[in-house]
C-alpha cells in the first residue's frame, strides 16, 4: 500500500472504540441560523469503504472561490505530469567575441511564476544570478538590445472576469509569460531623519515612479495607502503618517510584467559592470540564438504555493500554461478550454470555468464534482505528490489555525473565500482511521437572512469535520 499523509500521526483503530453518529446529527449542525437562506452544497464520501456518507444539494452549481485551485492544480497534474519543469532561458542572438555580444540578449519566458524571492534569499536573486552567469562567461558588453520573448502567452494580463475595483491588489496581479516578484512591488513608509516621510520600494528598482503625497502629523494615527495610475507605473503614496509610527508597508501590482523583469535584469547587469548599449524591448519575431543560461523550477513548487498559500498569481500562470500546452497559446480562454475538456473527458458535464484561481465568481462547480476529483486523486499513481501540496490542519498554509491541536494533521484541504462565498474541500481522516473526501460550499451568507462572516462559515465547516473525525 502506498505511503501517504494519513499515516502521519497514525491512530490505530485497535485502540479506539468509535461512538456512532447519525446523519441527523450532521443535519443538526447545518440547522445553524446563519445558514438560513444560504445556498449550501455538501458531499462527504468514505474512501475507505467506498460509500457515500452524506449529501446535501451536492449537484447544485455554486461559486467555489479558491476551491477552484483544486481543479486547476489537478488538471495540471493530469495534463502536464508531475515531471513538468518551468524554464526561463537567456539566449544570445549574435556572435560573442572578446567579451562583447554583438547582437541582442533575449530573455525567453514560458510562464514560470517562481522568478521571485519566494524560494531564494532575495527577490533579486534570479536576475542577479543571470548577470553573474554572463560575467562568468566573460561578457562585459552587449552591443545590442535586451529583449523579452514572451509569446507563449497573450498580452491580456488581466482577466475580464476579475472584480474591477480590486485590480491593483496583489491577488489580482497580471499574468505574463515573463513575470517577476509576483508582478508586485512593496512600498514602505517610515519616519525620516528630518521629520519627513521616507519611501522605499522592495525590490529597489527604477521601474516604478513613486510620488510622495503623504501628510506628516507629529501625533495621531497613520492612515497609509498606495494607488497606481492605470496603464502606467506611476504610484502614489497617500494618507497621513505620524512620525511616531513604525515602518509600514503596502503592496501594489505593476503594469507590463515583461518590461518589469527586463528593467530589474538590466539593473543587475549594471551592478556587475556589464554594459548595455541598446534599449529594452519585446522580441516580436523569435530568432534562434546561443543558449547562455537556463533557470528551471519543478511543478511541485508551483502546485504547493497555489494550494498551501492560495496564491492566485501562481494559479493563473498555470492556467495559461495549460492553454499553451493544449492549444498553442496561453490565454484565459484556452486555459478554460483545457480544463473543460479534461472534466468532460472524465464524465462531468455541468460546470463553469472562467479563471484558474477562483477570483472570478464565474467558476461554478458542484460539491459532487469536487468530491469526484478528490476520489480521482485518491486513486491516482501520484496521489502522495499531489496531497503533499495541500494545507495541513494545525500545521501550515491556510489550514494552520483551523480545528485546534487535538485535530492536528487530520485534515488536508483547500480553503476558499471571496465575498459571500466560503468553501472547503479535501480529505479528512477519522479517529477510526477511515479516510473521507469532502466538499463544503456556502454561497450568500453575507446577505442571507442572518448575515454572517466567513469566520462563522469556517466554524460551521470545522464542526462538520470534527464530527466526522470523532464519530466515524
Coordinates of C-alpha atoms in Angstrom, one line a residue:
X1 CA 0.0 0.0 0.0
X2 CA 1.3 3.5 -0.9
X3 CA 2.5 5.6 2.0
X4 CA 0.7 8.9 2.2
X5 CA -0.3 11.6 4.5
X6 CA -2.9 9.8 6.5
X7 CA -0.2 7.6 8.0
X8 CA 1.2 10.8 9.7
X9 CA 0.1 10.9 13.3
X10 CA -1.4 7.4 12.9
X11 CA -4.0 6.4 15.5
X12 CA -4.8 2.7 15.3
X13 CA -8.5 1.7 15.4
X14 CA -7.4 -1.2 17.6
X15 CA -7.1 1.3 20.5
X16 CA -10.1 3.4 19.7
X17 CA -13.7 2.5 20.1
X18 CA -15.6 4.9 17.9
X19 CA -19.1 6.1 19.1
X20 CA -21.7 6.4 16.4
X21 CA -23.0 9.5 14.8
X22 CA -26.2 9.6 12.8
X23 CA -26.8 11.7 9.7
X24 CA -29.4 13.6 11.7
X25 CA -26.6 14.9 13.9
X26 CA -24.8 16.3 10.8
X27 CA -28.1 17.9 9.9
X28 CA -28.3 19.4 13.3
X29 CA -25.0 21.3 12.7
X30 CA -26.4 22.6 9.4
X31 CA -29.5 23.9 11.1
X32 CA -27.5 26.9 12.3
X33 CA -29.4 30.1 11.9
X34 CA -26.5 31.5 9.9
X35 CA -27.3 29.1 7.1
X36 CA -30.9 30.2 6.8
X37 CA -31.4 31.3 3.2
X38 CA -27.8 30.4 2.3
X39 CA -27.1 28.2 -0.7
X40 CA -25.2 25.1 0.7
X41 CA -23.8 22.2 -1.2
X42 CA -22.2 19.3 0.7
X43 CA -20.9 15.9 0.0
X44 CA -18.9 13.5 2.3
X45 CA -17.7 10.3 0.8
X46 CA -15.9 7.4 2.7
X47 CA -12.9 6.4 0.5
X48 CA -12.1 3.5 2.9
X49 CA -15.5 1.9 2.5
X50 CA -16.3 3.4 -0.9
X51 CA -19.7 4.6 0.2
X52 CA -21.5 8.0 0.4
X53 CA -21.8 9.2 4.0
X54 CA -23.7 12.5 3.4
X55 CA -25.1 14.6 0.6
X56 CA -27.0 17.9 0.6
X57 CA -27.6 19.8 -2.7
X58 CA -24.5 18.1 -3.9
X59 CA -25.4 18.5 -7.6
X60 CA -26.0 22.3 -7.3
X61 CA -23.6 24.5 -9.1
X62 CA -22.1 27.1 -6.8
X63 CA -19.3 29.6 -6.8
X64 CA -16.3 27.9 -5.2
X65 CA -13.7 30.8 -4.6
X66 CA -10.2 29.3 -4.1
X67 CA -11.5 25.7 -4.2
X68 CA -11.2 26.4 -7.9
X69 CA -7.4 25.9 -7.4
X70 CA -8.1 22.2 -6.7
X71 CA -9.4 21.9 -10.2
X72 CA -6.5 23.9 -11.7
X73 CA -3.8 22.0 -9.9
X74 CA -5.3 18.6 -10.5
X75 CA -5.7 19.4 -14.2
X76 CA -2.0 20.4 -14.3
X77 CA -1.0 17.1 -12.8
X78 CA -3.1 15.2 -15.3
X79 CA -2.2 17.2 -18.4
X80 CA 1.4 18.3 -17.7
X81 CA 2.5 15.4 -15.5
X82 CA 4.4 15.6 -12.2
X83 CA 7.8 15.9 -14.0
X84 CA 6.9 19.1 -15.8
X85 CA 9.5 21.8 -15.3
X86 CA 9.2 25.6 -15.8
X87 CA 12.1 27.0 -17.8
X88 CA 13.3 30.5 -18.5
X89 CA 16.3 30.9 -20.8
X90 CA 18.8 33.6 -21.7
X91 CA 20.0 33.4 -25.3
X92 CA 22.4 35.5 -27.4
X93 CA 21.3 36.4 -30.9
X94 CA 24.7 37.4 -32.3
X95 CA 28.4 36.5 -32.0
X96 CA 30.3 36.8 -28.8
X97 CA 33.9 38.0 -29.4
X98 CA 36.4 39.3 -26.8
X99 CA 33.7 39.7 -24.2
X100 CA 31.3 41.6 -26.5
X101 CA 28.0 40.2 -27.5
X102 CA 27.5 41.7 -31.0
X103 CA 23.7 41.4 -31.0
X104 CA 20.7 41.1 -28.7
X105 CA 20.4 39.4 -25.4
X106 CA 16.9 37.8 -25.2
X107 CA 15.1 36.5 -22.1
X108 CA 12.8 33.7 -23.2
X109 CA 9.8 33.1 -20.9
X110 CA 7.3 30.3 -20.7
X111 CA 5.2 31.4 -17.8
X112 CA 7.3 30.5 -14.8
X113 CA 5.7 32.2 -11.7
X114 CA 8.7 31.4 -9.5
X115 CA 11.1 34.2 -10.6
X116 CA 11.0 35.9 -7.2
X117 CA 12.4 35.7 -3.7
X118 CA 9.9 33.1 -2.6
X119 CA 12.4 30.3 -2.6
X120 CA 15.5 32.4 -2.6
X121 CA 17.3 34.9 -0.2
X122 CA 16.2 37.9 -2.1
X123 CA 13.7 39.0 -4.8
X124 CA 16.7 39.9 -6.9
X125 CA 18.4 36.5 -6.6
X126 CA 17.5 35.2 -10.0
X127 CA 18.3 38.3 -12.2
X128 CA 21.5 38.7 -10.2
X129 CA 22.3 35.0 -10.9
X130 CA 21.8 35.7 -14.6
X131 CA 24.1 38.7 -14.6
X132 CA 26.8 36.7 -12.8
X133 CA 26.4 33.9 -15.2
X134 CA 27.1 36.3 -18.1
X135 CA 30.1 37.8 -16.3
X136 CA 31.5 34.3 -15.6
X137 CA 31.3 33.7 -19.4
X138 CA 33.5 36.8 -19.9
X139 CA 30.7 39.0 -21.3
X140 CA 31.2 42.7 -20.4
X141 CA 29.4 44.5 -23.2
X142 CA 26.1 43.9 -25.0
X143 CA 26.2 45.7 -28.3
X144 CA 22.5 45.4 -28.9
X145 CA 19.2 45.3 -27.1
X146 CA 17.8 43.5 -24.1
X147 CA 14.6 41.8 -25.3
X148 CA 11.7 39.8 -23.8
X149 CA 10.4 36.8 -25.7
X150 CA 7.0 36.3 -24.1
X151 CA 4.9 35.0 -26.9
X152 CA 3.9 31.8 -25.1
X153 CA 1.1 33.9 -23.5
X154 CA -1.1 36.6 -25.0
X155 CA -0.8 40.1 -23.5
X156 CA -4.3 40.1 -21.9
X157 CA -2.7 40.3 -18.5
X158 CA -5.9 40.8 -16.5
X159 CA -8.9 38.6 -16.7
X160 CA -12.1 40.4 -17.7
X161 CA -13.9 38.3 -15.1
X162 CA -12.0 39.8 -12.1
X163 CA -13.5 42.5 -9.8
X164 CA -12.7 45.8 -11.4
X165 CA -12.2 47.6 -8.1
X166 CA -9.5 45.1 -7.0
X167 CA -7.1 45.1 -9.9
X168 CA -4.3 46.9 -8.1
X169 CA -4.4 44.4 -5.2
X170 CA -1.7 41.7 -5.0
X171 CA -4.2 38.9 -5.6
X172 CA -5.2 40.4 -9.0
X173 CA -1.6 40.6 -10.3
X174 CA -1.2 40.5 -14.1
X175 CA -0.3 37.2 -15.9
X176 CA 2.5 37.1 -18.4
X177 CA 4.9 34.6 -19.9
X178 CA 7.7 36.6 -18.3
X179 CA 6.9 37.7 -14.7
X180 CA 8.9 38.9 -11.7
X181 CA 8.3 39.1 -8.0
X182 CA 4.6 38.1 -8.3
X183 CA 4.3 41.2 -10.5
X184 CA 4.0 43.3 -7.4
X185 CA 6.2 45.9 -5.6
X186 CA 6.1 46.6 -1.9
X187 CA 6.0 50.3 -0.8
X188 CA 7.3 51.0 2.7
X189 CA 6.9 54.3 4.6
X190 CA 9.0 55.2 7.6
X191 CA 9.9 58.3 9.6
X192 CA 12.9 60.1 8.1
X193 CA 15.7 61.8 10.0
X194 CA 14.5 65.3 9.4
X195 CA 10.8 64.9 10.3
X196 CA 9.7 63.8 6.9
X197 CA 8.3 60.6 5.5
X198 CA 10.8 58.2 3.8
X199 CA 9.5 56.0 1.0
X200 CA 11.2 52.8 -0.3
X201 CA 10.4 50.1 -2.8
X202 CA 11.1 46.4 -2.4
X203 CA 12.7 45.3 -4.6
X204 CA 14.6 48.5 -5.2
X205 CA 14.2 49.5 -8.9
X206 CA 13.7 52.5 -11.1
X207 CA 10.9 50.7 -12.9
X208 CA 8.3 52.4 -10.7
X209 CA 7.8 56.2 -10.3
X210 CA 6.9 56.8 -6.7
X211 CA 5.2 60.0 -5.7
X212 CA 5.1 61.1 -2.1
X213 CA 1.7 62.6 -1.3
X214 CA 1.8 61.7 2.4
X215 CA 0.8 64.3 5.0
X216 CA 3.1 64.3 8.1
X217 CA 1.5 64.6 11.5
X218 CA 3.5 64.8 14.7
X219 CA 1.0 62.7 16.6
X220 CA -2.1 60.7 15.8
X221 CA -2.6 57.6 13.7
X222 CA -1.0 56.6 10.4
X223 CA -3.5 56.0 7.6
X224 CA -1.5 55.0 4.6
X225 CA -2.4 53.6 1.2
X226 CA -0.9 53.4 -2.3
X227 CA -2.5 53.9 -5.7
X228 CA -1.3 53.5 -9.3
X229 CA -2.4 55.4 -12.4
X230 CA -3.9 52.7 -14.6
X231 CA -1.8 51.7 -17.6
X232 CA 1.3 53.1 -16.0
X233 CA 3.8 52.5 -13.2
X234 CA 3.2 55.9 -11.6
X235 CA 2.5 55.1 -8.0
X236 CA 1.2 57.5 -5.3
X237 CA 1.6 57.1 -1.6
X238 CA -1.2 58.8 0.1
X239 CA -2.6 59.4 3.6
X240 CA -1.4 60.6 7.0
X241 CA 1.8 59.4 8.6
X242 CA 2.5 60.0 12.3
X243 CA 6.2 60.5 12.9
X244 CA 5.9 58.3 16.0
X245 CA 4.8 55.3 13.8
X246 CA 7.0 52.4 12.9
X247 CA 7.6 51.4 9.3
X248 CA 4.5 50.3 7.4
X249 CA 4.1 48.5 4.1
X250 CA 1.6 48.2 1.3
X251 CA 1.8 46.1 -1.8
X252 CA 0.6 47.1 -5.3
X253 CA 0.6 45.4 -8.8
X254 CA 2.8 46.7 -11.7
X255 CA 1.9 47.4 -15.3
X256 CA 3.8 45.5 -18.1
X257 CA 5.3 42.4 -16.4
X258 CA 7.9 41.6 -19.1
X259 CA 9.3 45.2 -19.0
X260 CA 9.4 44.9 -15.2
X261 CA 11.7 41.8 -15.4
X262 CA 13.9 43.4 -18.1
X263 CA 14.3 46.6 -16.1
X264 CA 15.4 44.7 -12.9
X265 CA 17.7 42.4 -15.0
X266 CA 19.3 45.5 -16.6
X267 CA 19.9 46.9 -13.1
X268 CA 21.6 43.6 -12.2
X269 CA 23.8 43.8 -15.3
X270 CA 24.8 47.3 -14.3
X271 CA 25.7 46.0 -10.8
X272 CA 28.1 43.5 -12.5
X273 CA 29.6 46.3 -14.7
X274 CA 28.1 44.7 -17.9
X275 CA 27.3 47.5 -20.3
X276 CA 24.1 47.5 -22.5
X277 CA 24.3 49.8 -25.5
X278 CA 20.8 49.3 -26.7
X279 CA 17.3 49.5 -25.2
X280 CA 14.7 47.3 -23.6
X281 CA 12.0 45.9 -25.8
X282 CA 10.0 42.9 -27.0
X283 CA 11.2 40.2 -29.3
X284 CA 8.2 40.1 -31.7
X285 CA 9.7 37.5 -34.1
X286 CA 11.6 34.9 -32.1
X287 CA 15.0 34.1 -33.6
X288 CA 17.5 31.3 -33.0
X289 CA 20.4 32.0 -30.8
X290 CA 23.0 30.6 -28.4
X291 CA 21.8 29.4 -25.0
X292 CA 23.7 31.2 -22.3
X293 CA 21.8 30.2 -19.1
X294 CA 18.6 28.5 -18.0
X295 CA 16.6 28.8 -14.8
X296 CA 14.2 26.0 -14.0
X297 CA 11.7 25.1 -11.3
X298 CA 9.7 21.9 -10.7
X299 CA 5.9 21.7 -10.9
X300 CA 5.7 20.7 -7.2
X301 CA 6.8 24.2 -6.1
X302 CA 4.1 25.8 -8.2
X303 CA 1.3 23.4 -7.0
X304 CA 2.4 23.7 -3.4
X305 CA 2.4 27.5 -3.5
X306 CA -1.0 27.5 -5.1
X307 CA -2.7 25.1 -2.7
X308 CA -1.0 25.9 0.6
X309 CA -0.7 29.6 0.2
X310 CA -3.8 30.0 -2.1
X311 CA -1.6 32.2 -4.4
X312 CA -3.8 33.5 -7.3
X313 CA -0.8 34.7 -9.3
X314 CA 0.6 31.1 -9.5
X315 CA -2.7 29.6 -10.3
X316 CA -3.4 32.0 -13.2
X317 CA 0.1 31.4 -14.7
X318 CA -0.6 27.6 -14.5
X319 CA -4.0 28.2 -16.1
X320 CA -2.4 29.9 -19.1
X321 CA 0.4 27.2 -19.3
X322 CA -2.4 24.6 -19.7
X323 CA -3.8 26.7 -22.5
X324 CA -0.5 26.9 -24.2
X325 CA 0.2 23.2 -23.8
X326 CA -3.2 22.1 -25.2
X327 CA -3.9 24.8 -27.8
X328 CA -0.6 26.5 -28.7
X329 CA -1.2 29.8 -26.9
X330 CA -1.5 30.8 -23.2
X331 CA -4.8 32.7 -22.9
X332 CA -7.6 32.7 -20.3
X333 CA -9.9 31.3 -22.9
X334 CA -7.6 28.4 -23.8
X335 CA -6.9 27.7 -20.1
X336 CA -10.6 27.4 -19.5
X337 CA -11.0 25.1 -22.6
X338 CA -8.1 22.9 -21.5
X339 CA -9.7 22.3 -18.1
X340 CA -13.2 22.0 -19.5
X341 CA -12.1 19.3 -22.0
X342 CA -10.4 17.3 -19.2
X343 CA -13.5 17.4 -17.0
X344 CA -15.8 16.4 -19.9
X345 CA -13.4 13.5 -20.6
X346 CA -13.9 12.4 -17.0
X347 CA -17.7 12.4 -17.5
X348 CA -18.6 15.8 -15.9
X349 CA -21.0 18.0 -17.9
X350 CA -22.3 20.6 -15.5
X351 CA -19.7 23.2 -14.5
X352 CA -18.4 26.7 -15.5
X353 CA -14.7 27.6 -15.8
X354 CA -13.5 31.2 -16.2
X355 CA -10.1 31.5 -14.4
X356 CA -7.5 29.4 -12.6
X357 CA -7.6 30.9 -9.1
X358 CA -11.3 31.3 -8.2
X359 CA -11.1 35.1 -8.0
X360 CA -13.9 35.2 -10.6
X361 CA -17.4 34.4 -9.4
X362 CA -18.0 32.7 -12.8
X363 CA -16.3 29.5 -11.7
X364 CA -19.1 27.2 -10.7
X365 CA -18.9 23.6 -9.6
X366 CA -20.9 21.2 -7.5
X367 CA -19.6 19.6 -4.3
X368 CA -20.3 16.3 -6.1
X369 CA -17.8 17.2 -8.9
X370 CA -15.2 18.3 -6.4
X371 CA -15.5 15.1 -4.4
X372 CA -15.3 13.2 -7.7
X373 CA -11.9 14.9 -8.4
X374 CA -10.8 14.1 -4.9
X375 CA -11.7 10.4 -5.5
X376 CA -9.6 10.6 -8.7
X377 CA -6.7 12.0 -6.7
X378 CA -7.0 9.3 -4.0
X379 CA -6.7 6.6 -6.7
X380 CA -4.0 8.4 -8.7
X381 CA -0.5 7.0 -9.0
X382 CA 0.9 10.4 -8.0
X383 CA -1.5 10.7 -5.0
X384 CA 1.2 11.4 -2.5
X385 CA 2.8 14.0 -4.7
X386 CA -0.5 15.9 -5.0
X387 CA -1.7 15.5 -1.5
X388 CA 1.6 16.9 -0.1
X389 CA 0.7 20.2 -1.8
X390 CA -2.5 20.7 0.3
X391 CA -2.6 22.6 3.6
X392 CA -2.5 20.5 6.8
X393 CA -4.8 21.3 9.7
X394 CA -2.9 22.8 12.6
X395 CA 0.4 22.7 10.6
X396 CA 0.7 25.0 7.6
X397 CA -0.8 27.1 4.9
X398 CA -4.4 28.3 5.1
X399 CA -5.3 25.4 7.5
X400 CA -2.6 26.3 10.1
X401 CA -5.1 27.8 12.5
X402 CA -8.0 25.5 11.8
X403 CA -9.7 22.9 14.1
X404 CA -7.3 23.0 17.1
X405 CA -4.5 20.9 18.4
X406 CA -6.5 17.7 19.1
X407 CA -7.3 17.6 15.3
X408 CA -3.8 18.4 14.1
X409 CA -2.8 16.7 10.8
X410 CA -6.2 15.0 10.4
X411 CA -7.3 17.3 7.5
X412 CA -5.7 18.1 4.2
X413 CA -7.9 20.6 2.4
X414 CA -8.1 23.7 0.2
X415 CA -9.8 26.7 1.7
X416 CA -11.7 29.3 -0.3
X417 CA -13.1 32.7 0.2
X418 CA -14.4 35.7 -1.8
X419 CA -17.2 38.0 -0.7
X420 CA -20.3 35.9 0.1
X421 CA -18.6 32.6 -0.9
X422 CA -16.9 30.2 1.5
X423 CA -15.6 26.8 0.6
X424 CA -13.5 23.9 2.0
X425 CA -12.8 20.7 0.1
X426 CA -10.3 17.9 0.7
X427 CA -9.5 14.8 2.8
X428 CA -10.2 14.0 6.4
X429 CA -9.0 11.0 8.5
X430 CA -11.3 9.9 11.3
X431 CA -10.1 8.6 14.7
X432 CA -11.0 5.1 13.5
X433 CA -8.7 5.7 10.5
X434 CA -11.3 5.9 7.8
X435 CA -10.5 8.3 5.1
X436 CA -13.1 10.7 3.7
X437 CA -13.3 13.1 0.7
X438 CA -15.5 16.1 1.4
X439 CA -16.6 19.3 -0.1
X440 CA -18.4 22.2 1.7
X441 CA -19.7 25.0 -0.5
X442 CA -21.6 28.0 1.0
X443 CA -22.9 31.0 -1.0
X444 CA -24.8 34.0 0.1
X445 CA -24.2 34.0 3.8
X446 CA -23.2 37.7 4.0
X447 CA -26.5 38.8 2.5
X448 CA -28.6 36.0 4.0
X449 CA -31.5 36.1 6.5
X450 CA -28.9 36.3 9.3
X451 CA -25.9 37.9 7.7
X452 CA -22.7 36.2 8.8
X453 CA -18.9 36.4 8.1
X454 CA -16.6 33.9 6.5
X455 CA -15.3 33.3 10.1
X456 CA -18.7 31.9 11.0
X457 CA -18.8 29.7 7.9
X458 CA -15.4 28.3 8.8
X459 CA -16.6 27.5 12.3
X460 CA -19.5 25.5 10.8
X461 CA -17.2 23.7 8.4
X462 CA -14.9 22.8 11.3
X463 CA -17.8 21.5 13.3
X464 CA -18.7 19.1 10.5
X465 CA -15.1 17.9 10.2
X466 CA -14.8 17.4 13.9
X467 CA -18.0 15.3 13.9
X468 CA -16.6 13.1 11.1
X469 CA -13.3 12.8 12.9
X470 CA -14.7 11.9 16.3
X471 CA -17.6 9.7 15.4
X472 CA -16.9 7.9 12.1

